[in-house]
mmCIF file of C-alpha atoms in Angstrom:
data_model
loop_
_atom_site.group_PDB
_atom_site.id
_atom_site.type_symbol
_atom_site.label_atom_id
_atom_site.label_comp_id
_atom_site.label_asym_id
_atom_site.label_seq_id
_atom_site.Cartn_x
_atom_site.Cartn_y
_atom_site.Cartn_z
ATOM 1 C CA MET A 1 5.472 17.745 2.625
ATOM 2 C CA PHE A 2 2.690 16.597 4.919
ATOM 3 C CA THR A 3 2.354 14.700 8.197
ATOM 4 C CA LYS A 4 -0.235 12.071 9.140
ATOM 5 C CA ASP A 5 -1.201 10.866 12.607
ATOM 6 C CA TRP A 6 -1.020 7.123 13.146
ATOM 7 C CA THR A 7 -4.323 5.255 13.099
ATOM 8 C CA PRO A 8 -5.589 3.514 16.250
ATOM 9 C CA PHE A 9 -6.567 -0.158 15.899
ATOM 10 C CA THR A 10 -8.344 -2.130 18.608
ATOM 11 C CA MET A 11 -6.910 -5.598 19.101
ATOM 12 C CA PRO A 12 -9.070 -8.628 20.044
ATOM 13 C CA THR A 13 -7.736 -8.243 23.599
ATOM 14 C CA GLY A 14 -9.183 -4.716 23.764
ATOM 15 C CA GLU A 15 -5.737 -3.124 23.636
ATOM 16 C CA THR A 16 -5.317 -0.163 21.261
ATOM 17 C CA ILE A 17 -2.267 -0.057 19.015
ATOM 18 C CA TYR A 18 -1.255 2.666 16.550
ATOM 19 C CA ARG A 19 -0.003 2.110 13.017
ATOM 20 C CA PRO A 20 1.247 4.439 10.271
ATOM 21 C CA THR A 21 -1.397 4.669 7.550
ATOM 22 C CA ILE A 22 -2.295 6.951 4.682
ATOM 23 C CA LYS A 23 -5.450 7.341 2.645
ATOM 24 C CA VAL A 24 -4.857 7.305 -1.102
ATOM 25 C CA PHE A 25 -7.225 7.500 -4.031
ATOM 26 C CA VAL A 26 -6.917 4.494 -6.365
ATOM 27 C CA LYS A 27 -7.967 4.816 -10.024
ATOM 28 C CA GLU A 28 -10.698 2.307 -10.716
ATOM 29 C CA VAL A 29 -12.459 1.945 -14.086
ATOM 30 C CA THR A 30 -14.499 5.145 -13.916
ATOM 31 C CA ASP A 31 -13.031 7.289 -11.134
ATOM 32 C CA PHE A 32 -10.695 7.492 -8.124
ATOM 33 C CA TYR A 33 -11.832 5.894 -4.840
ATOM 34 C CA LEU A 34 -10.376 6.294 -1.356
ATOM 35 C CA TYR A 35 -8.582 3.448 0.464
ATOM 36 C CA ARG A 36 -6.503 3.354 3.656
ATOM 37 C CA PHE A 37 -3.094 1.672 3.333
ATOM 38 C CA LEU A 38 -0.625 0.656 6.025
ATOM 39 C CA VAL A 39 2.758 2.306 5.385
ATOM 40 C CA ASP A 40 5.226 -0.539 5.954
ATOM 41 C CA SER A 41 8.959 0.102 5.566
ATOM 42 C CA GLY A 42 9.583 -3.594 6.248
ATOM 43 C CA ALA A 43 7.484 -4.759 3.293
ATOM 44 C CA ASP A 44 9.158 -5.144 -0.077
ATOM 45 C CA LEU A 45 6.000 -4.819 -2.166
ATOM 46 C CA LEU A 46 2.796 -2.874 -2.274
ATOM 47 C CA MET A 47 -0.074 -5.259 -1.725
ATOM 48 C CA ALA A 48 -3.858 -5.200 -1.952
ATOM 49 C CA PRO A 49 -6.652 -7.763 -2.018
ATOM 50 C CA TYR A 50 -8.200 -9.198 -5.158
ATOM 51 C CA SER A 51 -11.460 -7.392 -4.341
ATOM 52 C CA LEU A 52 -9.764 -4.090 -5.259
ATOM 53 C CA PHE A 53 -8.198 -5.604 -8.372
ATOM 54 C CA CYS A 54 -11.678 -6.563 -9.648
ATOM 55 C CA LYS A 55 -12.601 -2.851 -9.731
ATOM 56 C CA LEU A 56 -9.681 -1.845 -11.981
ATOM 57 C CA GLY A 57 -10.861 -3.242 -15.316
ATOM 58 C CA LYS A 58 -7.625 -5.174 -15.881
ATOM 59 C CA LYS A 59 -6.978 -8.807 -16.829
ATOM 60 C CA TRP A 60 -5.497 -10.928 -14.013
ATOM 61 C CA GLU A 61 -3.263 -12.929 -16.370
ATOM 62 C CA ASP A 62 -1.662 -9.733 -17.752
ATOM 63 C CA GLY A 63 0.068 -9.089 -14.428
ATOM 64 C CA GLU A 64 3.555 -10.275 -13.517
ATOM 65 C CA LYS A 65 3.279 -13.433 -11.400
ATOM 66 C CA ARG A 66 4.884 -13.178 -7.945
ATOM 67 C CA PHE A 67 5.102 -15.670 -5.114
ATOM 68 C CA LEU A 68 4.931 -13.986 -1.724
ATOM 69 C CA ARG A 69 6.375 -15.317 1.469
ATOM 70 C CA GLY A 70 6.240 -13.550 4.809
ATOM 71 C CA ILE A 71 8.345 -14.462 7.799
ATOM 72 C CA SER A 72 7.433 -18.154 7.631
ATOM 73 C CA PRO A 73 9.669 -20.471 5.562
ATOM 74 C CA LYS A 74 6.857 -23.043 5.222
ATOM 75 C CA GLU A 75 5.806 -23.903 1.670
ATOM 76 C CA GLU A 76 2.120 -23.792 2.621
ATOM 77 C CA CYS A 77 2.547 -20.117 3.555
ATOM 78 C CA ILE A 78 3.525 -19.079 0.019
ATOM 79 C CA VAL A 79 0.844 -16.990 -1.686
ATOM 80 C CA GLU A 80 0.601 -16.234 -5.409
ATOM 81 C CA GLY A 81 -0.110 -12.698 -6.549
ATOM 82 C CA ARG A 82 -0.060 -10.620 -9.714
ATOM 83 C CA VAL A 83 1.636 -7.238 -10.088
ATOM 84 C CA HIS A 84 -0.209 -4.542 -12.021
ATOM 85 C CA ASP A 85 0.507 -0.848 -12.517
ATOM 86 C CA VAL A 86 -2.098 1.403 -10.927
ATOM 87 C CA ASP A 87 -2.600 5.163 -10.786
ATOM 88 C CA ILE A 88 -3.030 6.612 -7.317
ATOM 89 C CA LEU A 89 -3.650 10.147 -6.139
ATOM 90 C CA ILE A 90 -2.149 11.561 -2.961
ATOM 91 C CA GLY A 91 -4.806 14.079 -1.952
ATOM 92 C CA GLU A 92 -2.748 16.071 0.569
ATOM 93 C CA ILE A 93 -0.366 17.253 -2.146
ATOM 94 C CA SER A 94 -2.537 16.729 -5.272
ATOM 95 C CA VAL A 95 0.025 14.428 -6.903
ATOM 96 C CA GLN A 96 -0.907 11.504 -9.128
ATOM 97 C CA ILE A 97 1.666 8.704 -9.470
ATOM 98 C CA ASN A 98 1.774 5.314 -11.165
ATOM 99 C CA ILE A 99 2.826 2.465 -8.874
ATOM 100 C CA SER A 100 3.009 -1.317 -9.041
ATOM 101 C CA ILE A 101 0.728 -3.210 -6.654
ATOM 102 C CA CYS A 102 0.748 -6.958 -6.058
ATOM 103 C CA PHE A 103 -2.847 -8.176 -5.835
ATOM 104 C CA VAL A 104 -3.544 -11.392 -3.948
ATOM 105 C CA LYS A 105 -6.584 -13.693 -3.967
ATOM 106 C CA GLU A 106 -6.345 -14.088 -0.192
ATOM 107 C CA ASN A 107 -7.357 -12.053 2.829
ATOM 108 C CA VAL A 108 -4.498 -9.533 2.765
ATOM 109 C CA PRO A 109 -4.204 -5.973 4.069
ATOM 110 C CA PHE A 110 -3.659 -2.854 1.969
ATOM 111 C CA ILE A 111 0.105 -2.248 2.272
ATOM 112 C CA LEU A 112 2.406 0.404 0.832
ATOM 113 C CA GLY A 113 5.854 -1.197 0.907
ATOM 114 C CA ARG A 114 9.237 0.056 -0.262
ATOM 115 C CA GLU A 115 9.158 -1.018 -3.908
ATOM 116 C CA SER A 116 7.579 1.696 -6.063
ATOM 117 C CA PHE A 117 5.837 3.921 -3.461
ATOM 118 C CA PHE A 118 8.984 4.748 -1.470
ATOM 119 C CA ASN A 119 10.652 5.941 -4.712
ATOM 120 C CA TYR A 120 8.385 8.999 -4.590
ATOM 121 C CA PHE A 121 8.733 9.993 -0.935
ATOM 122 C CA ILE A 122 11.227 10.483 1.840
ATOM 123 C CA ILE A 123 9.251 8.976 4.700
ATOM 124 C CA THR A 124 9.998 9.656 8.357
ATOM 125 C CA PHE A 125 8.369 7.599 11.101
ATOM 126 C CA ASP A 126 8.114 9.300 14.508
ATOM 127 C CA LYS A 127 6.959 6.517 16.835
ATOM 128 C CA PRO A 128 6.921 8.533 20.097
ATOM 129 C CA ALA A 129 4.668 11.170 18.470
ATOM 130 C CA LYS A 130 2.753 8.548 16.436
ATOM 131 C CA LYS A 131 3.210 10.554 13.228
ATOM 132 C CA THR A 132 4.574 9.905 9.750
ATOM 133 C CA THR A 133 5.957 12.654 7.522
ATOM 134 C CA PHE A 134 5.927 12.329 3.734
ATOM 135 C CA ALA A 135 8.217 14.554 1.647
ATOM 136 C CA PHE A 136 7.464 14.211 -2.068
ATOM 137 C CA VAL A 137 10.447 13.585 -4.361
ATOM 138 C CA ASP A 138 9.811 14.805 -7.905
ATOM 139 C CA THR A 139 11.243 11.968 -10.003
ATOM 140 C CA SER A 140 10.572 13.798 -13.294
ATOM 141 C CA ILE A 141 13.511 16.175 -12.767
#
């Protein structure tokens, strides 16, 4: 188990907000590289931009096609993505897991949603303390 402080973000208005994030190592073609992801219990999928996908050595068309829609019901807000399995390493507990990430050819944030990632952790958000606790669940048992 480990706990992470929330990350401060400065808004265009100058206001500072705090969000739950975690740094994970993503397996690219030759090695693991560090990325910061937003931990989002309201997101169904894990998501990352196409720029990361290009570093994985995979074929775009081999991924499962998904159409993503946020809170807007408008057709023009639908975005196409591709789901690929990716190895990540959680440095705080030295655990490597294989998760499915939906990559999108748009300007999207790095998001760890419920599908896949949340299968490996019991995650507790403590908003007043601005901390998130991750308890690893060994799914191999």
